[in-house]
mmCIF file of C-alpha atoms in Angstrom:
data_model
loop_
_atom_site.group_PDB
_atom_site.id
_atom_site.type_symbol
_atom_site.label_atom_id
_atom_site.label_comp_id
_atom_site.label_asym_id
_atom_site.label_seq_id
_atom_site.Cartn_x
_atom_site.Cartn_y
_atom_site.Cartn_z
ATOM 1 C CA UNK A 1 91.151 94.101 106.658
ATOM 2 C CA UNK A 2 91.081 90.298 106.738
ATOM 3 C CA UNK A 3 94.278 88.483 107.711
ATOM 4 C CA UNK A 4 95.559 85.498 105.678
ATOM 5 C CA UNK A 5 94.845 83.182 108.609
ATOM 6 C CA UNK A 6 91.111 84.000 108.448
ATOM 7 C CA UNK A 7 90.833 83.933 104.668
ATOM 8 C CA UNK A 8 87.667 82.030 103.629
ATOM 9 C CA UNK A 9 86.809 83.557 100.282
ATOM 10 C CA UNK A 10 87.101 81.435 97.190
ATOM 11 C CA UNK A 11 88.530 84.287 95.132
ATOM 12 C CA UNK A 12 91.895 84.170 93.381
ATOM 13 C CA UNK A 13 93.291 87.485 92.212
ATOM 14 C CA UNK A 14 95.790 87.333 89.344
ATOM 15 C CA UNK A 15 98.006 90.390 88.896
ATOM 16 C CA UNK A 16 99.270 89.950 85.351
ATOM 17 C CA UNK A 17 102.251 91.933 84.104
ATOM 18 C CA UNK A 18 101.563 93.026 80.525
ATOM 19 C CA UNK A 19 104.755 94.904 79.666
ATOM 20 C CA UNK A 20 105.053 98.540 78.703
ATOM 21 C CA UNK A 21 102.701 99.026 75.809
ATOM 22 C CA UNK A 22 103.645 96.450 73.177
ATOM 23 C CA UNK A 23 101.172 93.520 73.181
ATOM 24 C CA UNK A 24 103.988 91.329 71.860
ATOM 25 C CA UNK A 25 105.689 91.655 75.252
ATOM 26 C CA UNK A 26 103.051 89.358 76.764
ATOM 27 C CA UNK A 27 104.459 86.101 78.064
ATOM 28 C CA UNK A 28 102.809 82.731 77.493
ATOM 29 C CA UNK A 29 102.126 82.621 81.234
ATOM 30 C CA UNK A 30 100.297 85.947 80.986
ATOM 31 C CA UNK A 31 98.153 84.705 78.107
ATOM 32 C CA UNK A 32 97.271 81.539 80.038
ATOM 33 C CA UNK A 33 96.353 83.560 83.130
ATOM 34 C CA UNK A 34 94.164 85.924 81.105
ATOM 35 C CA UNK A 35 92.232 82.993 79.663
ATOM 36 C CA UNK A 36 91.963 81.281 83.061
ATOM 37 C CA UNK A 37 90.136 84.284 84.544
ATOM 38 C CA UNK A 38 86.395 84.361 85.089
ATOM 39 C CA UNK A 39 86.524 88.148 85.316
ATOM 40 C CA UNK A 40 88.992 90.722 83.972
ATOM 41 C CA UNK A 41 88.804 94.195 85.466
ATOM 42 C CA UNK A 42 89.980 97.113 83.330
ATOM 43 C CA UNK A 43 90.487 100.389 85.215
ATOM 44 C CA UNK A 44 89.592 103.693 83.621
ATOM 45 C CA UNK A 45 91.790 106.624 84.641
ATOM 46 C CA UNK A 46 89.903 109.433 82.963
ATOM 47 C CA UNK A 47 89.751 110.545 79.341
ATOM 48 C CA UNK A 48 93.337 111.826 79.380
ATOM 49 C CA UNK A 49 94.687 108.317 79.992
ATOM 50 C CA UNK A 50 92.196 106.464 77.832
ATOM 51 C CA UNK A 51 95.069 104.970 75.820
ATOM 52 C CA UNK A 52 96.001 102.822 78.834
ATOM 53 C CA UNK A 53 92.522 101.305 78.929
ATOM 54 C CA UNK A 54 92.588 100.986 75.120
ATOM 55 C CA UNK A 55 95.751 98.892 75.322
ATOM 56 C CA UNK A 56 94.173 96.561 77.857
ATOM 57 C CA UNK A 57 91.116 96.223 75.619
ATOM 58 C CA UNK A 58 93.383 95.422 72.660
ATOM 59 C CA UNK A 59 95.205 92.744 74.633
ATOM 60 C CA UNK A 60 91.926 91.118 75.631
ATOM 61 C CA UNK A 61 90.686 91.240 72.035
ATOM 62 C CA UNK A 62 93.931 89.724 70.755
ATOM 63 C CA UNK A 63 94.556 86.886 73.225
ATOM 64 C CA UNK A 64 91.313 86.162 75.059
ATOM 65 C CA UNK A 65 89.803 82.987 73.616
ATOM 66 C CA UNK A 66 87.739 81.921 76.634
ATOM 67 C CA UNK A 67 84.202 83.057 75.796
ATOM 68 C CA UNK A 68 83.172 82.608 79.439
ATOM 69 C CA UNK A 69 85.540 85.310 80.658
ATOM 70 C CA UNK A 70 83.794 88.598 81.365
ATOM 71 C CA UNK A 71 85.594 91.906 80.869
ATOM 72 C CA UNK A 72 84.353 94.737 83.088
ATOM 73 C CA UNK A 73 85.552 98.326 83.154
ATOM 74 C CA UNK A 74 85.448 100.551 86.216
ATOM 75 C CA UNK A 75 86.535 104.037 87.257
ATOM 76 C CA UNK A 76 89.535 104.328 89.554
ATOM 77 C CA UNK A 77 89.484 106.756 92.480
ATOM 78 C CA UNK A 78 91.710 109.768 91.897
ATOM 79 C CA UNK A 79 94.667 110.419 94.214
ATOM 80 C CA UNK A 80 94.928 113.835 95.813
ATOM 81 C CA UNK A 81 98.211 114.967 94.260
ATOM 82 C CA UNK A 82 98.187 118.132 96.375
ATOM 83 C CA UNK A 83 97.976 116.406 99.760
ATOM 84 C CA UNK A 84 100.394 117.951 102.256
ATOM 85 C CA UNK A 85 101.343 114.550 103.681
ATOM 86 C CA UNK A 86 102.455 112.512 100.657
ATOM 87 C CA UNK A 87 102.525 109.115 102.397
ATOM 88 C CA UNK A 88 99.168 109.664 104.073
ATOM 89 C CA UNK A 89 97.651 110.759 100.773
ATOM 90 C CA UNK A 90 98.919 107.632 99.011
ATOM 91 C CA UNK A 91 97.731 105.427 101.886
ATOM 92 C CA UNK A 92 94.214 106.869 101.735
ATOM 93 C CA UNK A 93 94.171 106.490 97.956
ATOM 94 C CA UNK A 94 95.192 102.823 98.244
ATOM 95 C CA UNK A 95 92.330 102.254 100.692
ATOM 96 C CA UNK A 96 89.903 103.817 98.211
ATOM 97 C CA UNK A 97 91.219 101.710 95.317
ATOM 98 C CA UNK A 98 91.030 98.529 97.415
ATOM 99 C CA UNK A 99 87.425 99.305 98.321
ATOM 100 C CA UNK A 100 86.641 99.800 94.625
ATOM 101 C CA UNK A 101 88.289 96.495 93.668
ATOM 102 C CA UNK A 102 86.386 94.691 96.426
ATOM 103 C CA UNK A 103 83.087 96.179 95.277
ATOM 104 C CA UNK A 104 83.644 95.281 91.614
ATOM 105 C CA UNK A 105 84.679 91.712 92.483
ATOM 106 C CA UNK A 106 81.643 91.224 94.721
ATOM 107 C CA UNK A 107 79.238 92.728 92.186
ATOM 108 C CA UNK A 108 80.510 90.814 89.155
ATOM 109 C CA UNK A 109 81.968 87.597 90.572
ATOM 110 C CA UNK A 110 80.539 87.075 94.032
ATOM 111 C CA UNK A 111 82.567 85.017 96.484
ATOM 112 C CA UNK A 112 84.197 82.436 94.234
ATOM 113 C CA UNK A 113 86.219 82.495 91.031
ATOM 114 C CA UNK A 114 89.286 83.994 89.393
ATOM 115 C CA UNK A 115 89.649 87.719 88.763
ATOM 116 C CA UNK A 116 92.508 89.297 86.816
ATOM 117 C CA UNK A 117 93.972 92.784 86.624
ATOM 118 C CA UNK A 118 96.340 93.625 83.787
ATOM 119 C CA UNK A 119 99.267 95.472 85.342
ATOM 120 C CA UNK A 120 101.441 97.889 83.384
ATOM 121 C CA UNK A 121 105.028 96.608 83.391
ATOM 122 C CA UNK A 122 105.523 94.245 86.318
ATOM 123 C CA UNK A 123 103.451 94.128 89.536
ATOM 124 C CA UNK A 124 106.586 94.107 91.701
ATOM 125 C CA UNK A 125 108.416 97.227 90.489
ATOM 126 C CA UNK A 126 107.130 100.704 91.378
ATOM 127 C CA UNK A 127 103.558 99.490 91.222
ATOM 128 C CA UNK A 128 101.167 99.421 94.176
ATOM 129 C CA UNK A 129 98.878 96.617 93.009
ATOM 130 C CA UNK A 130 100.271 94.093 95.480
ATOM 131 C CA UNK A 131 99.936 96.516 98.395
ATOM 132 C CA UNK A 132 96.377 97.313 97.349
ATOM 133 C CA UNK A 133 95.505 93.635 96.858
ATOM 134 C CA UNK A 134 96.436 92.891 100.474
ATOM 135 C CA UNK A 135 93.850 95.469 101.619
ATOM 136 C CA UNK A 136 90.937 93.693 99.939
ATOM 137 C CA UNK A 137 88.113 92.448 102.121
ATOM 138 C CA UNK A 138 87.787 89.518 102.077
ATOM 139 C CA UNK A 139 91.434 88.818 101.291
ATOM 140 C CA UNK A 140 91.792 86.715 98.127
ATOM 141 C CA UNK A 141 94.502 84.273 97.172
ATOM 142 C CA UNK A 142 97.010 86.352 95.199
ATOM 143 C CA UNK A 143 99.127 85.200 92.296
ATOM 144 C CA UNK A 144 101.590 87.292 90.295
ATOM 145 C CA UNK A 145 102.482 86.796 86.645
ATOM 146 C CA UNK A 146 105.691 88.797 85.986
ATOM 147 C CA UNK A 147 105.940 91.160 83.048
ATOM 148 C CA UNK A 148 108.511 93.160 81.107
ATOM 149 C CA UNK A 149 109.418 96.272 83.108
ATOM 150 C CA UNK A 150 109.982 99.762 81.758
ATOM 151 C CA UNK A 151 113.633 99.393 82.763
ATOM 152 C CA UNK A 152 114.004 96.355 80.514
ATOM 153 C CA UNK A 153 112.107 98.046 77.692
ATOM 154 C CA UNK A 154 114.203 101.208 77.998
ATOM 155 C CA UNK A 155 117.493 99.286 77.976
ATOM 156 C CA UNK A 156 116.356 97.234 74.984
ATOM 157 C CA UNK A 157 115.223 100.320 73.067
ATOM 158 C CA UNK A 158 118.643 101.951 73.533
ATOM 159 C CA UNK A 159 120.606 98.655 73.276
ATOM 160 C CA UNK A 160 122.117 99.584 76.632
ATOM 161 C CA UNK A 161 123.299 97.380 79.527
ATOM 162 C CA UNK A 162 122.012 99.014 82.687
ATOM 163 C CA UNK A 163 124.956 98.103 84.909
ATOM 164 C CA UNK A 164 128.656 98.639 84.410
ATOM 165 C CA UNK A 165 131.033 95.720 85.021
ATOM 166 C CA UNK A 166 131.051 94.798 88.690
ATOM 167 C CA UNK A 167 128.990 97.865 89.675
ATOM 168 C CA UNK A 168 125.655 98.377 91.370
ATOM 169 C CA UNK A 169 122.996 100.815 90.243
ATOM 170 C CA UNK A 170 120.135 102.675 91.910
ATOM 171 C CA UNK A 171 116.493 102.523 90.881
ATOM 172 C CA UNK A 172 114.636 105.517 92.278
ATOM 173 C CA UNK A 173 111.901 108.055 91.611
ATOM 174 C CA UNK A 174 112.167 111.596 90.333
ATOM 175 C CA UNK A 175 111.038 112.924 93.707
ATOM 176 C CA UNK A 176 113.750 111.012 95.576
ATOM 177 C CA UNK A 177 116.423 112.015 93.074
ATOM 178 C CA UNK A 178 115.473 115.667 93.454
ATOM 179 C CA UNK A 179 115.235 115.518 97.273
ATOM 180 C CA UNK A 180 118.136 113.168 98.059
ATOM 181 C CA UNK A 181 120.531 113.759 95.172
ATOM 182 C CA UNK A 182 122.808 111.226 93.501
ATOM 183 C CA UNK A 183 124.789 108.894 95.811
ATOM 184 C CA UNK A 184 128.516 109.482 95.359
ATOM 185 C CA UNK A 185 129.351 105.770 95.302
ATOM 186 C CA UNK A 186 127.174 104.972 92.257
ATOM 187 C CA UNK A 187 127.790 105.701 88.587
ATOM 188 C CA UNK A 188 124.351 104.598 87.292
ATOM 189 C CA UNK A 189 120.880 105.750 88.330
ATOM 190 C CA UNK A 190 117.563 104.575 86.855
ATOM 191 C CA UNK A 191 114.690 107.012 87.373
ATOM 192 C CA UNK A 192 110.984 106.169 87.183
ATOM 193 C CA UNK A 193 107.793 108.015 88.108
ATOM 194 C CA UNK A 194 109.304 111.412 87.441
ATOM 195 C CA UNK A 195 106.574 113.996 87.074
ATOM 196 C CA UNK A 196 108.897 116.956 86.547
ATOM 197 C CA UNK A 197 112.203 116.043 84.842
ATOM 198 C CA UNK A 198 114.168 115.861 88.100
ATOM 199 C CA UNK A 199 117.447 115.523 86.193
ATOM 200 C CA UNK A 200 117.345 119.302 85.869
ATOM 201 C CA UNK A 201 118.373 119.502 89.545
ATOM 202 C CA UNK A 202 121.710 117.738 88.900
ATOM 203 C CA UNK A 203 125.152 119.020 88.081
ATOM 204 C CA UNK A 204 125.325 117.873 84.466
ATOM 205 C CA UNK A 205 129.110 117.579 84.220
ATOM 206 C CA UNK A 206 130.102 114.116 83.012
ATOM 207 C CA UNK A 207 126.509 112.814 82.888
ATOM 208 C CA UNK A 208 124.857 110.966 80.014
ATOM 209 C CA UNK A 209 121.117 110.285 79.771
ATOM 210 C CA UNK A 210 119.073 107.642 77.965
ATOM 211 C CA UNK A 211 115.406 108.651 78.042
ATOM 212 C CA UNK A 212 112.225 107.082 76.738
ATOM 213 C CA UNK A 213 108.509 107.858 76.837
ATOM 214 C CA UNK A 214 105.483 105.730 75.885
ATOM 215 C CA UNK A 215 107.828 102.749 75.682
ATOM 216 C CA UNK A 216 106.528 99.978 73.452
ATOM 217 C CA UNK A 217 103.623 102.083 72.208
ATOM 218 C CA UNK A 218 103.221 103.411 68.651
ATOM 219 C CA UNK A 219 104.059 106.923 69.866
ATOM 220 C CA UNK A 220 107.295 105.844 71.598
ATOM 221 C CA UNK A 221 109.927 108.601 71.909
ATOM 222 C CA UNK A 222 113.627 107.961 72.548
ATOM 223 C CA UNK A 223 116.440 110.433 73.169
ATOM 224 C CA UNK A 224 119.990 110.092 74.489
ATOM 225 C CA UNK A 225 123.194 112.059 74.827
ATOM 226 C CA UNK A 226 125.203 114.223 77.172
ATOM 227 C CA UNK A 227 122.795 115.556 79.794
ATOM 228 C CA UNK A 228 124.028 119.144 79.476
ATOM 229 C CA UNK A 229 123.022 119.290 75.800
ATOM 230 C CA UNK A 230 120.236 116.698 75.630
ATOM 231 C CA UNK A 231 118.417 117.516 78.882
ATOM 232 C CA UNK A 232 116.801 120.773 77.668
ATOM 233 C CA UNK A 233 115.649 119.070 74.452
ATOM 234 C CA UNK A 234 114.084 116.247 76.485
ATOM 235 C CA UNK A 235 112.220 118.761 78.628
ATOM 236 C CA UNK A 236 110.816 120.490 75.530
ATOM 237 C CA UNK A 237 109.835 117.228 73.819
ATOM 238 C CA UNK A 238 108.363 115.901 77.054
ATOM 239 C CA UNK A 239 106.212 118.996 77.567
ATOM 240 C CA UNK A 240 104.967 118.912 73.986
ATOM 241 C CA UNK A 241 104.104 115.201 74.215
ATOM 242 C CA UNK A 242 102.252 115.668 77.478
ATOM 243 C CA UNK A 243 100.290 118.556 75.977
ATOM 244 C CA UNK A 244 99.410 116.473 72.931
ATOM 245 C CA UNK A 245 98.366 113.272 74.705
ATOM 246 C CA UNK A 246 97.204 114.656 78.044
ATOM 247 C CA UNK A 247 99.561 112.342 79.924
ATOM 248 C CA UNK A 248 103.080 110.944 79.746
ATOM 249 C CA UNK A 249 104.812 107.887 81.152
ATOM 250 C CA UNK A 250 108.585 108.070 80.857
ATOM 251 C CA UNK A 251 111.759 106.803 82.488
ATOM 252 C CA UNK A 252 115.468 107.333 82.024
ATOM 253 C CA UNK A 253 118.935 106.082 82.868
ATOM 254 C CA UNK A 254 121.744 108.397 83.925
ATOM 255 C CA UNK A 255 125.375 107.395 83.894
ATOM 256 C CA UNK A 256 128.315 109.286 85.305
ATOM 257 C CA UNK A 257 131.744 108.968 83.750
ATOM 258 C CA UNK A 258 133.947 107.022 86.200
#
């Protein structure tokens, strides 16, 4: 891994936040960055998640006016979801992704130019693109174009303010919610990257949920209500949607009555 002090490559990597599925969530800065790129890399995550690549293709078709910009697709390495050591498994996967990025940049751009990756949501929130980018060899200059996050999209879809007056809230993952529970001092929890509806592990008394899947996409699903009654319906709808599409990307907000 090359340190910033020894950086000699003339590559600039733009990590461009593209929102949560609605091309209209693109900012003007994102559109400018897309058109400033010499190379745009679109990752493929297998046939089950082809809709994610389709959205990136649609964005390029809609806003890319620079006929010198090349768009190249590549296959992402697959993370070992069954690894006994979760952190080690993620670390090894990030190394593999970084090696793939480096190879694609070298093959299609060489040692000088601007390369862009279109990042779901925002590159800074529960996304590993920045960590992966700092593993590239040689290390490029890195710029970040912020995007609409799934938290913002979920709150907007439900017309819901995420925080109560004068209160903090927790943003966490389904795994951490299930393993660590809900902190007693907080009344609001935002949950992302939940592969198994971790809210089922909670005592539902006094809890309300606002849930959304495929936010901003044509197949967006929204549900809300008391967790005791709504939770089982969400689980059923979630399972059916995952079966239909082969994948699901959802998030939710839980609030506890003070």
